[in-house]
mmCIF file of C-alpha atoms in Angstrom:
data_model
loop_
_atom_site.group_PDB
_atom_site.id
_atom_site.type_symbol
_atom_site.label_atom_id
_atom_site.label_comp_id
_atom_site.label_asym_id
_atom_site.label_seq_id
_atom_site.Cartn_x
_atom_site.Cartn_y
_atom_site.Cartn_z
ATOM 1 C CA MET G 1020 0.847 -24.366 44.513
ATOM 2 C CA SER G 1021 -0.650 -22.934 41.653
ATOM 3 C CA ASP G 1022 0.433 -24.033 38.252
ATOM 4 C CA ALA G 1023 -0.654 -20.994 36.679
ATOM 5 C CA PRO G 1024 2.216 -18.928 34.774
ATOM 6 C CA ALA G 1025 4.276 -15.983 35.791
ATOM 7 C CA LEU G 1026 2.344 -12.581 35.431
ATOM 8 C CA LEU G 1027 3.661 -10.857 32.163
ATOM 9 C CA PRO G 1028 4.425 -7.089 32.583
ATOM 10 C CA VAL G 1029 1.934 -4.967 30.695
ATOM 11 C CA GLU G 1030 4.509 -4.034 28.409
ATOM 12 C CA GLU G 1031 5.970 -7.360 27.050
ATOM 13 C CA ALA G 1032 2.055 -8.563 27.196
ATOM 14 C CA ARG G 1033 1.212 -6.057 24.776
ATOM 15 C CA ALA G 1034 4.118 -6.528 22.391
ATOM 16 C CA ARG G 1035 3.557 -9.713 22.329
ATOM 17 C CA LEU G 1036 -0.043 -9.493 21.217
ATOM 18 C CA LEU G 1037 1.036 -7.194 18.532
ATOM 19 C CA GLY G 1038 3.694 -9.284 17.165
ATOM 20 C CA LEU G 1039 1.044 -11.740 16.339
ATOM 21 C CA CYS G 1040 -0.837 -8.937 13.990
ATOM 22 C CA ALA G 1041 -0.160 -7.824 10.764
ATOM 23 C CA PRO G 1042 -2.254 -4.684 8.671
ATOM 24 C CA LEU G 1043 -5.239 -6.725 6.735
ATOM 25 C CA PRO G 1044 -5.210 -7.223 2.899
ATOM 26 C CA THR G 1045 -5.733 -3.882 1.066
ATOM 27 C CA GLU G 1046 -9.038 -2.780 -0.393
ATOM 28 C CA TRP G 1047 -9.828 0.803 -2.241
ATOM 29 C CA VAL G 1048 -12.876 2.244 -0.526
ATOM 30 C CA PRO G 1049 -14.334 6.006 -1.123
ATOM 31 C CA GLY G 1050 -12.199 8.278 1.338
ATOM 32 C CA ASP G 1051 -15.029 8.775 3.903
ATOM 33 C CA ASP G 1052 -14.994 5.202 4.814
ATOM 34 C CA ALA G 1053 -11.071 5.108 4.959
ATOM 35 C CA LEU G 1054 -11.472 7.580 7.781
ATOM 36 C CA GLY G 1055 -9.559 6.221 11.068
ATOM 37 C CA ARG G 1056 -7.377 3.711 8.857
ATOM 38 C CA ALA G 1057 -4.264 4.046 7.298
ATOM 39 C CA LEU G 1058 -2.724 4.117 4.122
ATOM 40 C CA ALA G 1059 -1.666 0.605 2.734
ATOM 41 C CA GLU G 1060 0.966 2.086 0.331
ATOM 42 C CA ASP G 1061 2.399 5.429 -0.824
ATOM 43 C CA VAL G 1062 0.351 8.204 -2.213
ATOM 44 C CA HIS G 1063 2.035 10.334 -4.999
ATOM 45 C CA ALA G 1064 0.737 13.786 -5.857
ATOM 46 C CA ARG G 1065 -1.432 13.472 -9.400
ATOM 47 C CA ARG G 1066 -1.352 17.403 -9.691
ATOM 48 C CA THR G 1067 0.474 20.263 -8.830
ATOM 49 C CA LEU G 1068 -1.158 22.590 -6.329
ATOM 50 C CA PRO G 1069 -1.826 25.302 -6.479
ATOM 51 C CA PRO G 1070 -1.198 25.095 -10.042
ATOM 52 C CA TRP G 1071 -0.321 28.605 -10.197
ATOM 53 C CA ASP G 1072 1.458 31.241 -8.279
ATOM 54 C CA ASN G 1073 -1.886 33.109 -6.171
ATOM 55 C CA SER G 1074 -2.861 35.507 -3.864
ATOM 56 C CA ALA G 1075 -3.325 34.791 -0.195
ATOM 57 C CA MET G 1076 -4.966 38.401 0.377
ATOM 58 C CA ASP G 1077 -8.037 40.406 -1.656
ATOM 59 C CA GLY G 1078 -5.705 43.423 -2.385
ATOM 60 C CA TYR G 1079 -3.246 44.501 -5.394
ATOM 61 C CA ALA G 1080 -1.180 42.763 -7.261
ATOM 62 C CA VAL G 1081 2.325 44.449 -7.850
ATOM 63 C CA ARG G 1082 5.630 44.593 -8.848
ATOM 64 C CA SER G 1083 8.040 44.887 -5.739
ATOM 65 C CA GLN G 1084 10.622 47.208 -7.225
ATOM 66 C CA ASP G 1085 7.765 49.347 -7.911
ATOM 67 C CA VAL G 1086 6.556 49.726 -4.552
ATOM 68 C CA ALA G 1087 10.102 49.980 -2.782
ATOM 69 C CA GLY G 1088 10.445 53.589 -2.785
ATOM 70 C CA PRO G 1089 9.265 56.377 -0.823
ATOM 71 C CA LEU G 1090 5.632 55.866 -0.148
ATOM 72 C CA PRO G 1091 2.528 56.050 -1.080
ATOM 73 C CA VAL G 1092 3.002 55.096 -4.650
ATOM 74 C CA ARG G 1093 0.439 55.700 -7.274
ATOM 75 C CA LEU G 1094 -0.112 52.788 -9.453
ATOM 76 C CA THR G 1095 -2.371 52.591 -12.499
ATOM 77 C CA VAL G 1096 -4.845 49.614 -12.170
ATOM 78 C CA GLY G 1097 -5.109 47.548 -15.618
ATOM 79 C CA GLU G 1098 -7.595 44.659 -14.766
ATOM 80 C CA THR G 1099 -9.577 42.804 -11.509
ATOM 81 C CA VAL G 1100 -8.531 39.209 -11.646
ATOM 82 C CA PHE G 1101 -11.382 36.986 -9.644
ATOM 83 C CA ALA G 1102 -10.748 33.422 -8.011
ATOM 84 C CA GLY G 1103 -11.706 31.322 -10.917
ATOM 85 C CA GLY G 1104 -10.400 33.748 -13.798
ATOM 86 C CA HIS G 1105 -7.283 34.508 -15.279
ATOM 87 C CA PRO G 1106 -5.303 37.402 -15.568
ATOM 88 C CA THR G 1107 -5.167 39.022 -19.704
ATOM 89 C CA ARG G 1108 -2.420 41.448 -19.073
ATOM 90 C CA GLU G 1109 1.204 41.701 -18.247
ATOM 91 C CA LEU G 1110 2.105 44.253 -15.692
ATOM 92 C CA THR G 1111 4.422 47.129 -16.602
ATOM 93 C CA PRO G 1112 6.282 49.537 -14.300
ATOM 94 C CA GLY G 1113 4.008 51.663 -12.802
ATOM 95 C CA THR G 1114 0.763 49.502 -13.238
ATOM 96 C CA CYS G 1115 -1.101 46.927 -10.611
ATOM 97 C CA ALA G 1116 -3.857 44.443 -10.527
ATOM 98 C CA ARG G 1117 -7.068 44.534 -8.588
ATOM 99 C CA ILE G 1118 -6.873 40.870 -7.400
ATOM 100 C CA MET G 1119 -8.944 38.616 -5.194
ATOM 101 C CA THR G 1120 -7.910 35.917 -2.766
ATOM 102 C CA GLY G 1121 -6.681 32.520 -4.530
ATOM 103 C CA ALA G 1122 -6.645 34.384 -8.176
ATOM 104 C CA PRO G 1123 -3.553 33.555 -10.164
ATOM 105 C CA LEU G 1124 -0.793 36.192 -9.933
ATOM 106 C CA PRO G 1125 -0.573 38.264 -13.620
ATOM 107 C CA PRO G 1126 2.507 37.867 -15.487
ATOM 108 C CA GLY G 1127 5.039 40.232 -14.117
ATOM 109 C CA ALA G 1128 3.391 40.508 -10.445
ATOM 110 C CA ASP G 1129 5.747 38.936 -7.739
ATOM 111 C CA ALA G 1130 3.787 40.540 -4.750
ATOM 112 C CA VAL G 1131 0.291 41.312 -2.878
ATOM 113 C CA VAL G 1132 -0.352 44.428 -1.249
ATOM 114 C CA MET G 1133 -3.426 43.919 1.399
ATOM 115 C CA ARG G 1134 -6.419 45.839 0.026
ATOM 116 C CA GLU G 1135 -6.376 47.723 3.777
ATOM 117 C CA ARG G 1136 -2.970 48.979 2.995
ATOM 118 C CA THR G 1137 -4.027 50.862 0.185
ATOM 119 C CA ARG G 1138 -6.314 53.962 -0.599
ATOM 120 C CA SER G 1139 -8.159 55.359 -3.699
ATOM 121 C CA ALA G 1140 -7.068 57.914 -5.242
ATOM 122 C CA PRO G 1141 -10.390 60.412 -6.194
ATOM 123 C CA ASP G 1142 -8.873 62.482 -8.838
ATOM 124 C CA ALA G 1143 -7.736 59.065 -10.263
ATOM 125 C CA PRO G 1144 -10.008 56.583 -11.117
ATOM 126 C CA ASP G 1145 -7.962 54.105 -12.578
ATOM 127 C CA ALA G 1146 -5.663 54.228 -10.059
ATOM 128 C CA VAL G 1147 -4.893 53.555 -6.265
ATOM 129 C CA ASP G 1148 -2.214 54.324 -3.532
ATOM 130 C CA ILE G 1149 -0.074 52.106 -2.103
ATOM 131 C CA LEU G 1150 0.840 53.113 1.570
ATOM 132 C CA GLU G 1151 3.091 49.765 2.342
ATOM 133 C CA ALA G 1152 5.890 48.331 1.014
ATOM 134 C CA ALA G 1153 6.099 44.704 -0.632
ATOM 135 C CA GLY G 1154 9.152 42.268 -0.815
ATOM 136 C CA PRO G 1155 9.147 39.710 -3.396
ATOM 137 C CA GLY G 1156 6.977 36.930 -2.663
ATOM 138 C CA SER G 1157 4.462 39.001 -0.241
ATOM 139 C CA PHE G 1158 1.005 37.355 0.720
ATOM 140 C CA VAL G 1159 1.841 34.928 -2.369
ATOM 141 C CA ARG G 1160 1.193 31.417 -2.226
ATOM 142 C CA PRO G 1161 3.555 29.676 -4.576
ATOM 143 C CA ARG G 1162 2.524 27.391 -7.738
ATOM 144 C CA GLY G 1163 3.102 24.143 -5.625
ATOM 145 C CA GLU G 1164 3.549 24.894 -2.068
ATOM 146 C CA ASP G 1165 1.074 22.266 -1.458
ATOM 147 C CA ALA G 1166 2.168 19.536 -3.868
ATOM 148 C CA LYS G 1167 4.110 18.971 -6.563
ATOM 149 C CA GLU G 1168 3.010 16.578 -9.632
ATOM 150 C CA GLY G 1169 4.927 13.033 -8.619
ATOM 151 C CA ASP G 1170 6.077 13.970 -5.167
ATOM 152 C CA VAL G 1171 5.017 11.691 -2.462
ATOM 153 C CA LEU G 1172 2.024 13.297 -0.778
ATOM 154 C CA LEU G 1173 1.346 10.823 1.891
ATOM 155 C CA ARG G 1174 3.494 7.868 3.512
ATOM 156 C CA ARG G 1175 2.378 4.175 3.670
ATOM 157 C CA GLY G 1176 1.069 4.034 7.355
ATOM 158 C CA THR G 1177 0.076 7.257 7.319
ATOM 159 C CA PRO G 1178 -3.250 7.530 9.573
ATOM 160 C CA LEU G 1179 -6.118 9.207 7.525
ATOM 161 C CA GLY G 1180 -7.532 11.966 9.208
ATOM 162 C CA ILE G 1181 -9.866 14.828 8.002
ATOM 163 C CA PRO G 1182 -6.947 16.916 6.472
ATOM 164 C CA GLU G 1183 -5.406 13.725 4.935
ATOM 165 C CA LEU G 1184 -8.197 12.872 3.295
ATOM 166 C CA ALA G 1185 -8.680 16.482 2.301
ATOM 167 C CA LEU G 1186 -5.533 16.459 0.848
ATOM 168 C CA LEU G 1187 -6.070 13.260 -1.736
ATOM 169 C CA TRP G 1188 -9.601 14.751 -2.405
ATOM 170 C CA ALA G 1189 -7.663 18.320 -3.699
ATOM 171 C CA GLN G 1190 -5.819 15.476 -5.961
ATOM 172 C CA GLY G 1191 -8.823 13.946 -7.624
ATOM 173 C CA GLN G 1192 -8.726 10.803 -5.651
ATOM 174 C CA GLY G 1193 -11.932 9.480 -4.292
ATOM 175 C CA ALA G 1194 -10.780 6.176 -3.570
ATOM 176 C CA VAL G 1195 -7.815 5.663 -0.838
ATOM 177 C CA PRO G 1196 -6.197 2.225 -0.793
ATOM 178 C CA VAL G 1197 -6.447 0.566 3.124
ATOM 179 C CA PRO G 1198 -6.313 -2.304 5.017
ATOM 180 C CA ARG G 1199 -9.857 -3.858 5.031
ATOM 181 C CA ARG G 1200 -11.790 -3.335 8.743
ATOM 182 C CA PRO G 1201 -10.886 -5.962 11.063
ATOM 183 C CA ARG G 1202 -14.137 -8.341 11.631
ATOM 184 C CA VAL G 1203 -14.493 -9.192 15.263
ATOM 185 C CA ALA G 1204 -16.891 -11.568 17.156
ATOM 186 C CA VAL G 1205 -17.844 -10.522 20.537
ATOM 187 C CA LEU G 1206 -19.236 -13.223 22.909
ATOM 188 C CA SER G 1207 -20.068 -13.340 26.637
ATOM 189 C CA THR G 1208 -19.935 -16.091 28.736
ATOM 190 C CA GLY G 1209 -22.324 -16.470 32.192
ATOM 191 C CA ASP G 1210 -24.953 -18.433 33.471
ATOM 192 C CA GLU G 1211 -26.003 -14.931 35.232
ATOM 193 C CA LEU G 1212 -26.379 -13.017 32.387
ATOM 194 C CA CYS G 1213 -29.299 -11.995 30.343
ATOM 195 C CA ARG G 1214 -29.892 -9.426 27.288
ATOM 196 C CA VAL G 1215 -30.935 -5.743 27.814
ATOM 197 C CA ASP G 1216 -34.133 -6.431 25.932
ATOM 198 C CA GLU G 1217 -35.124 -9.872 28.457
ATOM 199 C CA PRO G 1218 -36.495 -9.595 32.042
ATOM 200 C CA PRO G 1219 -33.571 -9.858 34.104
ATOM 201 C CA GLY G 1220 -34.974 -11.576 36.987
ATOM 202 C CA ASP G 1221 -32.372 -12.975 39.463
ATOM 203 C CA GLY G 1222 -29.878 -12.323 36.295
ATOM 204 C CA ILE G 1223 -27.397 -9.713 35.200
ATOM 205 C CA VAL G 1224 -27.780 -7.951 32.000
ATOM 206 C CA ASP G 1225 -24.849 -8.315 29.531
ATOM 207 C CA VAL G 1226 -23.418 -5.129 29.048
ATOM 208 C CA ASN G 1227 -20.191 -6.330 28.010
ATOM 209 C CA ALA G 1228 -20.798 -7.453 24.514
ATOM 210 C CA PRO G 1229 -22.551 -4.338 23.483
ATOM 211 C CA ALA G 1230 -20.019 -2.181 25.318
ATOM 212 C CA LEU G 1231 -17.130 -4.098 23.603
ATOM 213 C CA ALA G 1232 -19.179 -3.950 20.109
ATOM 214 C CA LEU G 1233 -19.280 -0.156 20.527
ATOM 215 C CA ALA G 1234 -15.582 0.036 21.357
ATOM 216 C CA VAL G 1235 -14.399 -2.234 18.391
ATOM 217 C CA ARG G 1236 -16.571 -0.110 16.020
ATOM 218 C CA ARG G 1237 -15.063 3.014 17.433
ATOM 219 C CA ALA G 1238 -11.929 1.261 16.948
ATOM 220 C CA GLY G 1239 -12.138 0.967 13.103
ATOM 221 C CA GLY G 1240 -13.385 -2.445 13.367
ATOM 222 C CA VAL G 1241 -16.772 -4.331 12.106
ATOM 223 C CA PRO G 1242 -18.345 -6.414 15.482
ATOM 224 C CA THR G 1243 -20.585 -9.088 15.384
ATOM 225 C CA LEU G 1244 -22.394 -10.182 18.762
ATOM 226 C CA LEU G 1245 -22.497 -14.009 18.729
ATOM 227 C CA GLY G 1246 -24.783 -14.034 21.899
ATOM 228 C CA ILE G 1247 -24.134 -15.816 25.314
ATOM 229 C CA ALA G 1248 -22.789 -18.745 25.995
ATOM 230 C CA ARG G 1249 -23.730 -20.800 29.236
ATOM 231 C CA ASP G 1250 -20.934 -21.543 31.525
ATOM 232 C CA THR G 1251 -20.396 -25.479 30.410
ATOM 233 C CA ARG G 1252 -17.288 -26.207 28.398
ATOM 234 C CA GLU G 1253 -19.794 -27.703 25.222
ATOM 235 C CA ALA G 1254 -21.614 -24.288 25.162
ATOM 236 C CA VAL G 1255 -18.480 -22.357 25.336
ATOM 237 C CA GLN G 1256 -17.024 -24.461 22.464
ATOM 238 C CA GLU G 1257 -19.978 -24.173 20.542
ATOM 239 C CA ALA G 1258 -20.443 -20.904 20.523
ATOM 240 C CA LEU G 1259 -16.688 -19.934 19.783
ATOM 241 C CA SER G 1260 -16.898 -22.700 16.819
ATOM 242 C CA ARG G 1261 -19.273 -20.302 15.311
ATOM 243 C CA ALA G 1262 -16.815 -17.724 14.813
ATOM 244 C CA GLU G 1263 -15.234 -19.046 11.785
ATOM 245 C CA GLY G 1264 -14.292 -16.342 9.336
ATOM 246 C CA PHE G 1265 -13.208 -13.604 12.046
ATOM 247 C CA ASP G 1266 -10.305 -11.746 12.339
ATOM 248 C CA VAL G 1267 -10.516 -11.427 16.103
ATOM 249 C CA VAL G 1268 -12.606 -12.946 18.458
ATOM 250 C CA LEU G 1269 -12.951 -11.267 21.664
ATOM 251 C CA THR G 1270 -14.627 -13.082 24.854
ATOM 252 C CA SER G 1271 -15.633 -11.852 28.348
ATOM 253 C CA ALA G 1272 -15.253 -13.674 31.413
ATOM 254 C CA GLY G 1273 -14.250 -17.407 31.916
ATOM 255 C CA VAL G 1274 -10.679 -16.815 32.059
ATOM 256 C CA SER G 1275 -9.958 -16.954 35.443
ATOM 257 C CA VAL G 1276 -9.173 -20.019 37.623
ATOM 258 C CA GLY G 1277 -12.534 -20.588 38.695
ATOM 259 C CA ASP G 1278 -14.395 -23.953 37.933
ATOM 260 C CA HIS G 1279 -16.869 -22.553 35.771
ATOM 261 C CA ASP G 1280 -13.925 -20.741 33.689
ATOM 262 C CA PHE G 1281 -13.615 -23.027 30.675
ATOM 263 C CA VAL G 1282 -12.745 -20.408 27.872
ATOM 264 C CA LYS G 1283 -9.193 -21.226 27.763
ATOM 265 C CA ASP G 1284 -10.049 -24.946 27.674
ATOM 266 C CA ALA G 1285 -12.564 -24.633 24.994
ATOM 267 C CA LEU G 1286 -9.921 -22.683 22.902
ATOM 268 C CA GLU G 1287 -7.310 -25.398 23.293
ATOM 269 C CA ALA G 1288 -9.821 -27.824 22.104
ATOM 270 C CA LEU G 1289 -10.593 -25.925 19.204
ATOM 271 C CA GLY G 1290 -6.795 -25.962 18.443
ATOM 272 C CA VAL G 1291 -6.270 -22.310 19.583
ATOM 273 C CA LYS G 1292 -2.906 -22.130 20.288
ATOM 274 C CA ARG G 1293 -1.878 -20.070 23.445
ATOM 275 C CA HIS G 1294 0.676 -17.282 23.394
ATOM 276 C CA PHE G 1295 0.181 -16.191 27.101
ATOM 277 C CA TRP G 1296 -2.186 -15.664 29.926
ATOM 278 C CA ARG G 1297 -2.144 -13.472 32.639
ATOM 279 C CA VAL G 1298 -0.703 -9.999 33.188
ATOM 280 C CA ALA G 1299 0.499 -8.072 35.894
ATOM 281 C CA ILE G 1300 -2.077 -5.382 35.809
ATOM 282 C CA LYS G 1301 -5.114 -4.462 37.901
ATOM 283 C CA PRO G 1302 -7.777 -4.288 36.701
ATOM 284 C CA GLY G 1303 -7.551 -7.423 34.269
ATOM 285 C CA LYS G 1304 -5.085 -9.690 35.108
ATOM 286 C CA PRO G 1305 -6.602 -13.062 33.431
ATOM 287 C CA LEU G 1306 -5.700 -11.852 30.001
ATOM 288 C CA VAL G 1307 -5.403 -14.860 27.553
ATOM 289 C CA VAL G 1308 -4.229 -14.489 24.105
ATOM 290 C CA GLY G 1309 -4.222 -16.933 21.287
ATOM 291 C CA GLN G 1310 -4.238 -17.567 17.788
ATOM 292 C CA ARG G 1311 -5.599 -20.128 15.298
ATOM 293 C CA GLY G 1312 -4.418 -19.316 11.259
ATOM 294 C CA GLY G 1313 -4.643 -15.853 10.791
ATOM 295 C CA ALA G 1314 -7.496 -15.466 14.312
ATOM 296 C CA LEU G 1315 -6.483 -13.693 16.925
ATOM 297 C CA PHE G 1316 -8.526 -14.920 20.159
ATOM 298 C CA VAL G 1317 -8.253 -12.716 23.412
ATOM 299 C CA GLY G 1318 -9.933 -13.437 26.363
ATOM 300 C CA LEU G 1319 -11.250 -10.978 28.566
ATOM 301 C CA PRO G 1320 -12.212 -10.563 32.060
ATOM 302 C CA GLY G 1321 -15.836 -10.684 32.888
ATOM 303 C CA ASN G 1322 -16.145 -7.463 35.045
ATOM 304 C CA PRO G 1323 -16.958 -4.644 32.822
ATOM 305 C CA THR G 1324 -14.745 -2.055 33.838
ATOM 306 C CA SER G 1325 -11.891 -4.711 33.491
ATOM 307 C CA SER G 1326 -13.151 -5.732 29.775
ATOM 308 C CA LEU G 1327 -13.208 -2.018 29.276
ATOM 309 C CA VAL G 1328 -9.597 -1.182 30.429
ATOM 310 C CA THR G 1329 -7.867 -4.356 28.820
ATOM 311 C CA PHE G 1330 -9.574 -3.337 25.473
ATOM 312 C CA GLU G 1331 -8.245 0.265 25.703
ATOM 313 C CA LEU G 1332 -4.707 -1.315 26.559
ATOM 314 C CA PHE G 1333 -4.624 -4.502 24.617
ATOM 315 C CA VAL G 1334 -7.346 -4.771 21.898
ATOM 316 C CA ARG G 1335 -7.405 -1.056 20.354
ATOM 317 C CA PRO G 1336 -3.712 -1.036 19.453
ATOM 318 C CA ALA G 1337 -4.259 -4.710 17.824
ATOM 319 C CA LEU G 1338 -6.752 -3.352 15.776
ATOM 320 C CA ARG G 1339 -4.867 -0.100 15.168
ATOM 321 C CA ARG G 1340 -2.005 -2.662 13.687
ATOM 322 C CA LEU G 1341 -4.449 -4.555 11.717
ATOM 323 C CA LEU G 1342 -5.903 -1.196 10.159
ATOM 324 C CA GLY G 1343 -2.523 -0.382 9.095
ATOM 325 C CA HIS G 1344 -1.239 1.835 11.540
ATOM 326 C CA ALA G 1345 2.488 2.311 12.279
ATOM 327 C CA ASP G 1346 1.824 4.080 15.878
ATOM 328 C CA VAL G 1347 -0.639 1.820 17.904
ATOM 329 C CA GLU G 1348 0.772 2.169 21.398
ATOM 330 C CA PRO G 1349 -1.748 3.948 23.459
ATOM 331 C CA PRO G 1350 -1.446 7.776 23.889
ATOM 332 C CA ARG G 1351 -0.003 9.096 27.068
ATOM 333 C CA VAL G 1352 0.556 12.071 28.548
ATOM 334 C CA THR G 1353 2.390 13.928 31.602
ATOM 335 C CA GLY G 1354 -0.167 15.161 34.367
ATOM 336 C CA ARG G 1355 0.154 15.629 38.509
ATOM 337 C CA LEU G 1356 -1.592 13.830 41.006
ATOM 338 C CA GLU G 1357 -4.211 15.184 42.967
ATOM 339 C CA GLY G 1358 -4.305 13.242 46.383
ATOM 340 C CA SER G 1359 -1.933 10.330 47.036
ATOM 341 C CA LEU G 1360 -1.946 5.955 46.131
ATOM 342 C CA SER G 1361 -0.724 3.548 47.547
ATOM 343 C CA LYS G 1362 -0.911 -0.274 46.997
ATOM 344 C CA ALA G 1363 1.673 -3.640 47.289
ATOM 345 C CA PRO G 1364 4.248 -3.727 44.409
ATOM 346 C CA GLY G 1365 3.907 -6.313 41.738
ATOM 347 C CA LEU G 1366 0.692 -5.636 39.889
ATOM 348 C CA ALA G 1367 0.492 -2.385 37.370
ATOM 349 C CA HIS G 1368 -2.537 -0.551 38.261
ATOM 350 C CA PHE G 1369 -4.363 1.731 35.528
ATOM 351 C CA VAL G 1370 -6.391 3.808 38.089
ATOM 352 C CA ARG G 1371 -9.531 5.765 36.175
ATOM 353 C CA VAL G 1372 -9.065 9.612 36.901
ATOM 354 C CA THR G 1373 -10.739 12.656 36.219
ATOM 355 C CA ALA G 1374 -8.268 15.374 34.758
ATOM 356 C CA THR G 1375 -8.709 18.455 34.495
ATOM 357 C CA TRP G 1376 -6.436 21.310 33.356
ATOM 358 C CA ARG G 1377 -5.007 23.899 36.038
ATOM 359 C CA ALA G 1378 -2.647 26.696 35.645
ATOM 360 C CA GLY G 1379 -1.317 25.048 32.853
ATOM 361 C CA GLU G 1380 -0.790 21.443 34.274
ATOM 362 C CA LEU G 1381 -3.421 18.365 33.784
ATOM 363 C CA TRP G 1382 -4.325 17.609 37.182
ATOM 364 C CA ALA G 1383 -5.658 14.018 37.468
ATOM 365 C CA LYS G 1384 -8.035 13.328 40.818
ATOM 366 C CA PRO G 1385 -8.798 9.256 41.409
ATOM 367 C CA LEU G 1386 -12.415 8.438 41.218
ATOM 368 C CA GLY G 1387 -14.079 7.784 44.611
ATOM 369 C CA THR G 1388 -14.227 3.385 43.603
ATOM 370 C CA GLN G 1389 -11.604 1.608 41.352
ATOM 371 C CA THR G 1390 -13.722 -1.708 41.874
ATOM 372 C CA SER G 1391 -13.645 -3.723 38.590
ATOM 373 C CA GLY G 1392 -17.305 -3.856 38.363
ATOM 374 C CA ALA G 1393 -18.313 -0.443 39.127
ATOM 375 C CA LEU G 1394 -19.256 1.318 35.660
ATOM 376 C CA ARG G 1395 -20.159 4.463 37.086
ATOM 377 C CA SER G 1396 -16.390 5.298 37.649
ATOM 378 C CA ALA G 1397 -15.903 3.959 34.397
ATOM 379 C CA ALA G 1398 -18.618 6.716 33.087
ATOM 380 C CA ALA G 1399 -16.789 9.826 34.677
ATOM 381 C CA ALA G 1400 -13.057 8.855 33.917
ATOM 382 C CA THR G 1401 -11.191 10.596 31.193
ATOM 383 C CA HIS G 1402 -7.779 9.201 31.679
ATOM 384 C CA LEU G 1403 -6.423 5.676 33.334
ATOM 385 C CA LEU G 1404 -3.125 6.935 35.700
ATOM 386 C CA HIS G 1405 -0.539 4.394 35.293
ATOM 387 C CA PHE G 1406 0.872 3.284 38.759
ATOM 388 C CA PRO G 1407 3.504 1.247 37.736
ATOM 389 C CA ARG G 1408 3.975 -2.433 39.226
ATOM 390 C CA GLU G 1409 7.400 -1.818 40.948
ATOM 391 C CA LEU G 1410 6.023 1.259 43.206
ATOM 392 C CA SER G 1411 4.089 1.160 46.253
ATOM 393 C CA SER G 1412 3.038 4.674 46.627
ATOM 394 C CA VAL G 1413 2.423 8.221 44.730
ATOM 395 C CA THR G 1414 2.682 11.218 46.418
ATOM 396 C CA ASP G 1415 0.338 13.998 46.306
ATOM 397 C CA GLY G 1416 1.738 16.719 43.224
ATOM 398 C CA SER G 1417 3.632 13.578 41.626
ATOM 399 C CA HIS G 1418 4.129 13.496 38.279
ATOM 400 C CA VAL G 1419 2.097 10.679 36.644
ATOM 401 C CA GLU G 1420 1.227 8.882 32.974
ATOM 402 C CA LEU G 1421 -2.102 9.561 32.111
ATOM 403 C CA VAL G 1422 -3.722 7.189 29.293
ATOM 404 C CA PRO G 1423 -6.632 9.098 27.696
ATOM 405 C CA LEU G 1424 -9.507 7.317 26.887
ATOM 406 C CA SER G 1425 -11.036 6.404 23.777
ATOM 407 C CA TRP G 1426 -14.502 5.874 25.151
ATOM 408 C CA VAL G 1427 -14.759 9.298 26.378
ATOM 409 C CA ALA G 1428 -17.387 10.957 24.050
#
């Protein structure tokens, strides 16, 4: 009889993990350093933008009532208004102003006629013939269309992408309030491991630590490599004791039931409260999550692809929560299966697939090998196909749930 706990469903395990996470303390950083984080507080508009009604086209600013009648209509051109300049005359009946994109509308104007819908008047150099009617507001960008001073511009928790940061810069806001980046320690365990710059001999190059560090950085965290701990309880415990001051501690290997799997024991000896161990998932079943103070400890499986998959499904959402994001669940899209899949019910499989668009639908083709140590299939994968735990087969052409992979370049 095994004393191992019952396997947690993937969704419950992720919910428990996320329940241990909260946005980290706020810091003010330059906008380009805030990319990928989320706002720590509401941001209000400091400026009304645009500050005046302006032209959306190169053309002629007109009074719409002057161009509502039979066409063409000849108008006298009073002045030319450029972007960055200001009009000096009010439009009166029968007059217009030549205007450039972005330039403020003259007083009295309420519409713009595109330059392509006009023609010059050879016999009247100060006039133009309008060939198309223009209603009020035509090709006009109204004052305050983008933002009005005092309005809530972006809400707390809004992910900061390039358009959001551009919106803040347009307000003259160069610094942004965001949760600080999570500090993440990454530790590999195993007697068989060596660094990539060491002669391997009979060993195996440790790819987990550098790969996980890259995944942490791509998810917005700041990784620190703690090296490789050998397969003794003392070595693992000593290495983990050096993880003080980190928000998240990631280990790989040593979390299963083998004679040299000491991570769980070492965590317990260091006062880490274990919240769960073992998830109903393939790859990645021996996942362990614990906490001590404000630090989160996540023990990932040792096989390289298992560690990457469990990072994607569990650690990346946790880092996003620490970074202040409200929506942290892995993204999902619907596709169709090319081929068929079968398994015993009980574990949710996350199958590595290559997905391509055909006839308006995303078709997912499972890669040839799904073993946990095969990095070539991870390199070729574009998505993970969720094969639910309760199902034993999925037939060719079936609709399936796909998780896009963040590690895809």
